[in-house]
GROMACS .gro file of C-alpha atoms in nm:
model
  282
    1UNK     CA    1   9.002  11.686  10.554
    2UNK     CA    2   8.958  11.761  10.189
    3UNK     CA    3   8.609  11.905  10.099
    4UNK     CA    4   8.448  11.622   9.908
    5UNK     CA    5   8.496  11.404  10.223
    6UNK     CA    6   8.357  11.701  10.453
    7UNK     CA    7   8.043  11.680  10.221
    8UNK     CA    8   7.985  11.338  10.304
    9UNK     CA    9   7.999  11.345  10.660
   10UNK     CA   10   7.756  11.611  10.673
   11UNK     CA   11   7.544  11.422  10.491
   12UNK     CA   12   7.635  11.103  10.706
   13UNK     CA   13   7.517  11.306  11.046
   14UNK     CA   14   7.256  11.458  10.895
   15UNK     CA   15   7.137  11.086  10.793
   16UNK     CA   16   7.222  10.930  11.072
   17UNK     CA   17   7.027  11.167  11.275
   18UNK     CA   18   6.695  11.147  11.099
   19UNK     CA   19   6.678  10.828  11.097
   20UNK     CA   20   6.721  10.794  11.490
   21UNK     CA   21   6.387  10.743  11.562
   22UNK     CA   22   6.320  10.406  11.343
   23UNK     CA   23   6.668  10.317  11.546
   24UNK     CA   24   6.505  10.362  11.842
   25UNK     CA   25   6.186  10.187  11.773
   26UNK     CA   26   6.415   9.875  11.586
   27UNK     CA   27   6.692   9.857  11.892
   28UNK     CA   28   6.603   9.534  12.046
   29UNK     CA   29   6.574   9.357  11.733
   30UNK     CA   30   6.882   9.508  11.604
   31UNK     CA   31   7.094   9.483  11.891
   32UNK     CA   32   7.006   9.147  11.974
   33UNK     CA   33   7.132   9.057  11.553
   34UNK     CA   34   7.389   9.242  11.589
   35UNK     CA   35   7.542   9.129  11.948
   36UNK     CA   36   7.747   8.819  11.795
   37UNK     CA   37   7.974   9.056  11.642
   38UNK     CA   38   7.981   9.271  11.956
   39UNK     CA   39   8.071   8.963  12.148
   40UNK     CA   40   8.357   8.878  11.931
   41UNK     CA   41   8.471   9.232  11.971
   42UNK     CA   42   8.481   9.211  12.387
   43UNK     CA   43   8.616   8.857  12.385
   44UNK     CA   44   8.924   9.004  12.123
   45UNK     CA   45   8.982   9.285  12.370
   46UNK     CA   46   9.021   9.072  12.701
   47UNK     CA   47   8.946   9.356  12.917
   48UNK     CA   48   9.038   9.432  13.259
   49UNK     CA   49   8.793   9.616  13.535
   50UNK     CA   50   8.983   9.905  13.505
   51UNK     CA   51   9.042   9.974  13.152
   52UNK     CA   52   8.981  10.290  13.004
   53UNK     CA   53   8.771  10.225  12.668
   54UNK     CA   54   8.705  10.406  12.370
   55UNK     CA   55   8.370  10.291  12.156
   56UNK     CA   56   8.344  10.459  11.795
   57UNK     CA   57   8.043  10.488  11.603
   58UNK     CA   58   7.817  10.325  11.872
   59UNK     CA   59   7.516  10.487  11.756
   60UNK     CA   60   7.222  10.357  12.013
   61UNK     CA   61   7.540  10.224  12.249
   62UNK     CA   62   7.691   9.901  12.162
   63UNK     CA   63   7.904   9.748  12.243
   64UNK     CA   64   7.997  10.071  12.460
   65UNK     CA   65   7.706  10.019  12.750
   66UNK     CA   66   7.806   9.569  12.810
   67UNK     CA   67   8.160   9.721  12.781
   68UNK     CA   68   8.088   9.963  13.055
   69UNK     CA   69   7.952   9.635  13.269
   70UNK     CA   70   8.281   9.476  13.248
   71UNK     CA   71   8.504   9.753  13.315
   72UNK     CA   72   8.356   9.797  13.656
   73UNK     CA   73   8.684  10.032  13.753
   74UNK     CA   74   8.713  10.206  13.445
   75UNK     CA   75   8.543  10.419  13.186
   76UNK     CA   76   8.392  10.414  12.852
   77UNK     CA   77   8.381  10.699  12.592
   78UNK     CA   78   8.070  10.608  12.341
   79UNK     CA   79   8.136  10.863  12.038
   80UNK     CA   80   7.903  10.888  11.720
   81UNK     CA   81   7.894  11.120  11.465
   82UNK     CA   82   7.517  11.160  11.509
   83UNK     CA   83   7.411  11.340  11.877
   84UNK     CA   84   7.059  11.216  11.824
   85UNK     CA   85   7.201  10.843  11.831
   86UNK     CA   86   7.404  10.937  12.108
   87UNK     CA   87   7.119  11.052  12.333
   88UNK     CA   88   6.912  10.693  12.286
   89UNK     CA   89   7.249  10.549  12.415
   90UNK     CA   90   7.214  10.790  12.714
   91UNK     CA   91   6.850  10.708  12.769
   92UNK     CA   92   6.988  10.318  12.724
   93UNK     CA   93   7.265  10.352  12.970
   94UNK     CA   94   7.033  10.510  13.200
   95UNK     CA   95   6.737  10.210  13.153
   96UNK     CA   96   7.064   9.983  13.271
   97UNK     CA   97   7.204  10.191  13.562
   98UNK     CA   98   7.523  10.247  13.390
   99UNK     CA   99   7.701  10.526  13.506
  100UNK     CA  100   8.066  10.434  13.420
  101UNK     CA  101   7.991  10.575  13.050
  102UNK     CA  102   8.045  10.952  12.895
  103UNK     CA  103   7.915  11.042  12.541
  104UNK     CA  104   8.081  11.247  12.300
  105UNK     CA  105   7.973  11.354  11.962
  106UNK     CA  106   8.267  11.343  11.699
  107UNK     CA  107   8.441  11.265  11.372
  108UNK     CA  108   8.674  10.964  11.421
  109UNK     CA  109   8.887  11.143  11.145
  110UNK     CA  110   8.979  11.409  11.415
  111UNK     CA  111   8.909  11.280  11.725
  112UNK     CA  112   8.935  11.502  12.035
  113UNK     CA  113   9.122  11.296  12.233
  114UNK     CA  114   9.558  11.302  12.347
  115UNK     CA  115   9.769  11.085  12.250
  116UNK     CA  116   9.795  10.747  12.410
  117UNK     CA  117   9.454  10.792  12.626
  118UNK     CA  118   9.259  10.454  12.617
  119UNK     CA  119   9.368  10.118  12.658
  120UNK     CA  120   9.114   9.958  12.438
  121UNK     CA  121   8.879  10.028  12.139
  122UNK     CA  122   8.603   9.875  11.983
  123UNK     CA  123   8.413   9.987  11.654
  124UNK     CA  124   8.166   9.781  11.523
  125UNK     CA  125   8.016   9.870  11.182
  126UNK     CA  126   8.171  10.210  11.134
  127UNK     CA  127   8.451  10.144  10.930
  128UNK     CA  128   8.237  10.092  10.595
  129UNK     CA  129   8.098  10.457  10.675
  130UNK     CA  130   8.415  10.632  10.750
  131UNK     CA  131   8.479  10.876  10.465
  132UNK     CA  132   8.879  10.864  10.532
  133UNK     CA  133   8.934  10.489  10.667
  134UNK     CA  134   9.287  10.532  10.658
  135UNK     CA  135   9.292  10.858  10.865
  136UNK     CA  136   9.022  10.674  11.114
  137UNK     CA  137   9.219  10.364  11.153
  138UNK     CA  138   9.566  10.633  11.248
  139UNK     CA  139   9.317  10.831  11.424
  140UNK     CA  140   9.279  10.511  11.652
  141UNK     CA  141   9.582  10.382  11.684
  142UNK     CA  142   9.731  10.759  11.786
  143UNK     CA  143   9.453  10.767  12.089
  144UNK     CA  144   9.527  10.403  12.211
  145UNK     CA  145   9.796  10.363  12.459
  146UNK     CA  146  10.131  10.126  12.417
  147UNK     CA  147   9.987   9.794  12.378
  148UNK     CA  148   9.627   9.879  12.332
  149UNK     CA  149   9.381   9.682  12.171
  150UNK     CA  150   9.136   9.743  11.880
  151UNK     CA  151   8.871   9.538  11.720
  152UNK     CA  152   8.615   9.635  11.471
  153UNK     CA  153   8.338   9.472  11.253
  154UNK     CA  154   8.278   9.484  10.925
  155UNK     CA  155   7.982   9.312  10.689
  156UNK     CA  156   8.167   9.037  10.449
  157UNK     CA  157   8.028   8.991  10.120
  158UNK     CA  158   7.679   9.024   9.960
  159UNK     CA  159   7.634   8.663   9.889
  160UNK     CA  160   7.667   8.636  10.306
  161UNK     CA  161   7.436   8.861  10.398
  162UNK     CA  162   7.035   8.795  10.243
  163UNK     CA  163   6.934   9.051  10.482
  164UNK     CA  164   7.108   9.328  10.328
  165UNK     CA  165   7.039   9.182   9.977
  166UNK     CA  166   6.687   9.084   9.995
  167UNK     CA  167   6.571   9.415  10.026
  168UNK     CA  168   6.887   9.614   9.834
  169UNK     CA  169   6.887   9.380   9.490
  170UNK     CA  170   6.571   9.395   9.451
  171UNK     CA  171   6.573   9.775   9.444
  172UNK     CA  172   6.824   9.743   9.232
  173UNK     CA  173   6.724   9.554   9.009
  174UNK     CA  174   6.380   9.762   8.955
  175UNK     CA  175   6.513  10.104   8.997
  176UNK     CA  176   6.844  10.262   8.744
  177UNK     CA  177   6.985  10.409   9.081
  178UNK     CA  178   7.328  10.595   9.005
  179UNK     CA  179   7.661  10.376   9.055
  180UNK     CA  180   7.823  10.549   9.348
  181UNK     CA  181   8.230  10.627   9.274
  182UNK     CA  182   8.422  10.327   9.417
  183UNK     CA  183   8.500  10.297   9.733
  184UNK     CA  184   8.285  10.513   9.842
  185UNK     CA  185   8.067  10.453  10.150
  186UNK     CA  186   7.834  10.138  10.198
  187UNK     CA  187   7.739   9.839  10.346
  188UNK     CA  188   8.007   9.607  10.153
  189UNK     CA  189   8.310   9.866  10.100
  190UNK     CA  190   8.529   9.657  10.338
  191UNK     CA  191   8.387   9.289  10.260
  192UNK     CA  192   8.679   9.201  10.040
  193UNK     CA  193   8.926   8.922  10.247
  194UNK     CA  194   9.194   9.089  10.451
  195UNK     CA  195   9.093   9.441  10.344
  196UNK     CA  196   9.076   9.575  10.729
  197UNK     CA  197   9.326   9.365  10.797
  198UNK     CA  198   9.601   9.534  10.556
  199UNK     CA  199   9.417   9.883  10.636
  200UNK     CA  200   9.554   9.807  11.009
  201UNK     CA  201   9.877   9.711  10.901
  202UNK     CA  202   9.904  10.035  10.679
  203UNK     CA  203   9.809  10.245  10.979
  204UNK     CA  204  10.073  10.057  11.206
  205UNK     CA  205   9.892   9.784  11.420
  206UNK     CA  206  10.049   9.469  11.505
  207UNK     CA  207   9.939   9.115  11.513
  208UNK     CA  208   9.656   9.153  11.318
  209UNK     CA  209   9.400   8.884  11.242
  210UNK     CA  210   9.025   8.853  11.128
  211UNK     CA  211   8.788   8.622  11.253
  212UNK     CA  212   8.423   8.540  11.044
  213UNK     CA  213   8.124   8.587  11.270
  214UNK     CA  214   7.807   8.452  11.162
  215UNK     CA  215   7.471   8.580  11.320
  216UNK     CA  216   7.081   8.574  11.276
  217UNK     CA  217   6.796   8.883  11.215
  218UNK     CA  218   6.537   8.724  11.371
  219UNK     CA  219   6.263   8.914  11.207
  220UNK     CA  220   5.986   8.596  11.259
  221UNK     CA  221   5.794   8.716  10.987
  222UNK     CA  222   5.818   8.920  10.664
  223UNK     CA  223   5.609   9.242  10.763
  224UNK     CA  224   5.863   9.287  11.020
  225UNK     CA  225   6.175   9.231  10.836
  226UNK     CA  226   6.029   9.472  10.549
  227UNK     CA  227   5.908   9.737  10.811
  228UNK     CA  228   6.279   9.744  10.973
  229UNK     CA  229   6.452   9.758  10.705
  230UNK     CA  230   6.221  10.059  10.563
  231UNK     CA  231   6.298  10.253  10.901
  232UNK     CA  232   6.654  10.188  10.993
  233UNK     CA  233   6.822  10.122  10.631
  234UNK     CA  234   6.912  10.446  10.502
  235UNK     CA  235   6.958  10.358  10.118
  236UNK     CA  236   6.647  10.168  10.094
  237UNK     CA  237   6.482  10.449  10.231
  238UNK     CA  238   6.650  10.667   9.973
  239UNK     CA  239   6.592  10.448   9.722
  240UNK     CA  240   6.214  10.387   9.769
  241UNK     CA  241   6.188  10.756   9.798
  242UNK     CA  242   6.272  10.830   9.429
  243UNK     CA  243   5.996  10.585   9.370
  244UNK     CA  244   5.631  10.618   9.267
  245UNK     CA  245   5.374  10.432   9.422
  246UNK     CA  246   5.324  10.167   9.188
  247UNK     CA  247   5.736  10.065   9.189
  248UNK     CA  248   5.680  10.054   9.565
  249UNK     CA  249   5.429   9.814   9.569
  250UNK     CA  250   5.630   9.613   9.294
  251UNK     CA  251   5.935   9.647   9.502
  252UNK     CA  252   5.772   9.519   9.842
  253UNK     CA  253   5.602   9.222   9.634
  254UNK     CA  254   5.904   9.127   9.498
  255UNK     CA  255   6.088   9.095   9.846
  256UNK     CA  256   5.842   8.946   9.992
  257UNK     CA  257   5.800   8.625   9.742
  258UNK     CA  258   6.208   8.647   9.810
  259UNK     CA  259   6.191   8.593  10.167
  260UNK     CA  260   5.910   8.363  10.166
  261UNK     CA  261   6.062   8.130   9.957
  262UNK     CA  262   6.390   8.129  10.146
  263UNK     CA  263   6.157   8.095  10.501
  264UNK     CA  264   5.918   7.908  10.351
  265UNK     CA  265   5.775   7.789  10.721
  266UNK     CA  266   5.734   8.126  10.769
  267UNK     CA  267   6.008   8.175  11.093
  268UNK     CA  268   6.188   8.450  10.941
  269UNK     CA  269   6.542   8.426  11.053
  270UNK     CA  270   6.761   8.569  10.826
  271UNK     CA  271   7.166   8.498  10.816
  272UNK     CA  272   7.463   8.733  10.801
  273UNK     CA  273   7.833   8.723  10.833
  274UNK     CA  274   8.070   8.973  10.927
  275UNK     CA  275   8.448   9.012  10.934
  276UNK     CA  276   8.598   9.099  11.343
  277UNK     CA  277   8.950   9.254  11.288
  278UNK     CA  278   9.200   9.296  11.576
  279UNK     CA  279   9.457   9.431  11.608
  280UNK     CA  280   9.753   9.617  11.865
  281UNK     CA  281   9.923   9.925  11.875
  282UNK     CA  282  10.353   9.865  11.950
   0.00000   0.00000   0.00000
């Protein structure tokens, strides 16, 4: 891997890994908004009890650990670039008495496993992340057996998804951030129609479709939604960072008249849509 995208997956672990706690503290809220798109995944897959599944990117350890329920028989691998992610999904598959599971810490552009290993994989939200998506997505295919299965999630566009925007435009609109290269990492690098879909194709899956999945943050209320999304989101936090106090306050202000308007009952339940690719390997 060339040394530019080294750099950024050091800098993806190192991010990933410091912001593991607010992960921890935010799981149940996030994994509850963000199970749709795991369910899509698992239903795409049509698993067997013996299948041996490969999760990438899990971070806290889904869709790995309700995988891991289904393939009673089998295994699954949970991978992440980040080992501090990896050991709250340990602590989570332990909570569930899920034993069927191994962890592994790696870079899905070189993963450590033989050719034609797992009969399944699922990554949802990694893709956007992935500093080589090409090399992932061959990366994948060269681990799945004959006939495997794959299915990933990625975020579809801005205008889909006030929970990312709410917070992130406002920023950006207060704050002269620098314009990151194109195509370079983030939240809406793969939102564009069919863009997984042809990236699949490219790295030699079959039958490939995409499916829109809507789903709900169900913050209830503002303060919640703002104090999430000032733990988990790493560019906010980034962001806010290079910020004094008083652009803070403006900035917090300012999404909180935006939210309020949209919920203006005050039930805070905030849409998103994502894009589920599948795909199979000849």
């Amino acid at each position: 891997m060339e040394k530019q995208l080294e750099e950024i997956r050091e800098q993806q672990k190192a991010s990933w890994n410091k912001f593991s706690p607010g992960w921890k503290k935010w799981d149940d809220l996030m994994m509850d908004f963000l199970q749709p798109m795991g369910d899509e995944i698992i239903k795409l897959l049509r698993l067997n009890d013996a299948d041996n599944v490969l999760d990438i990117a899990a971070g806290t350890g889904e869709p790995g650990l309700t995988i891991a329920k289904i393939v009673t028989n089998g295994k699954v691998v949970i991978t992440d670039l980040s080992d501090d992610m990896l050991e709250i999904a340990r602590e989570n598959a332990m909570l569930k008495g899920i034993t069927n599971i191994e962890t592994q810490a790696c870079d899905v552009c070189e993963l450590p496993f033989a050719d034609n290993t797992f009969d399944a994989i699922s990554c949802r939200f990694g893709f956007m992340f992935f500093p080589d998506m090409l090399l992932a997505a061959k990366e994948m295919q060269r681990v799945l057996k004959p006939g495997g299965r794959i299915a990933t999630s990625v975020w579809n566009r801005p205008e889909k998804n006030f929970w990312v925007t709410a917070a992130m435009g406002t920023i950006n609109r207060n704050m002269e951030l620098p314009t990151p290269p194109p195509g370079s990492p983030g939240m809406f690098r793969c939102a564009k129609d069919n863009f997984i879909v042809k990236l699949f194709q490219q790295a030699g899956f079959t039958n490939v479709s995409q499916t829109e999945v809507t789903g709900k943050l169900k913050s209830n209320t503002t303060d919640v939604y703002w104090n999430m999304m000032t733990e988990v989101a790493a560019p906010i936090v980034a962001a806010l960072s290079k910020a004094d106090d008083a652009m803070k306050e403006n900035i917090k202000k300012e999404v909180y008249h935006l939210v309020n308007e949209r919920y203006p009952d005050g039930n805070v339940q905030i849409d998103s849509s994502a894009l589920v690719i599948y795909g199979e390997k000849g």
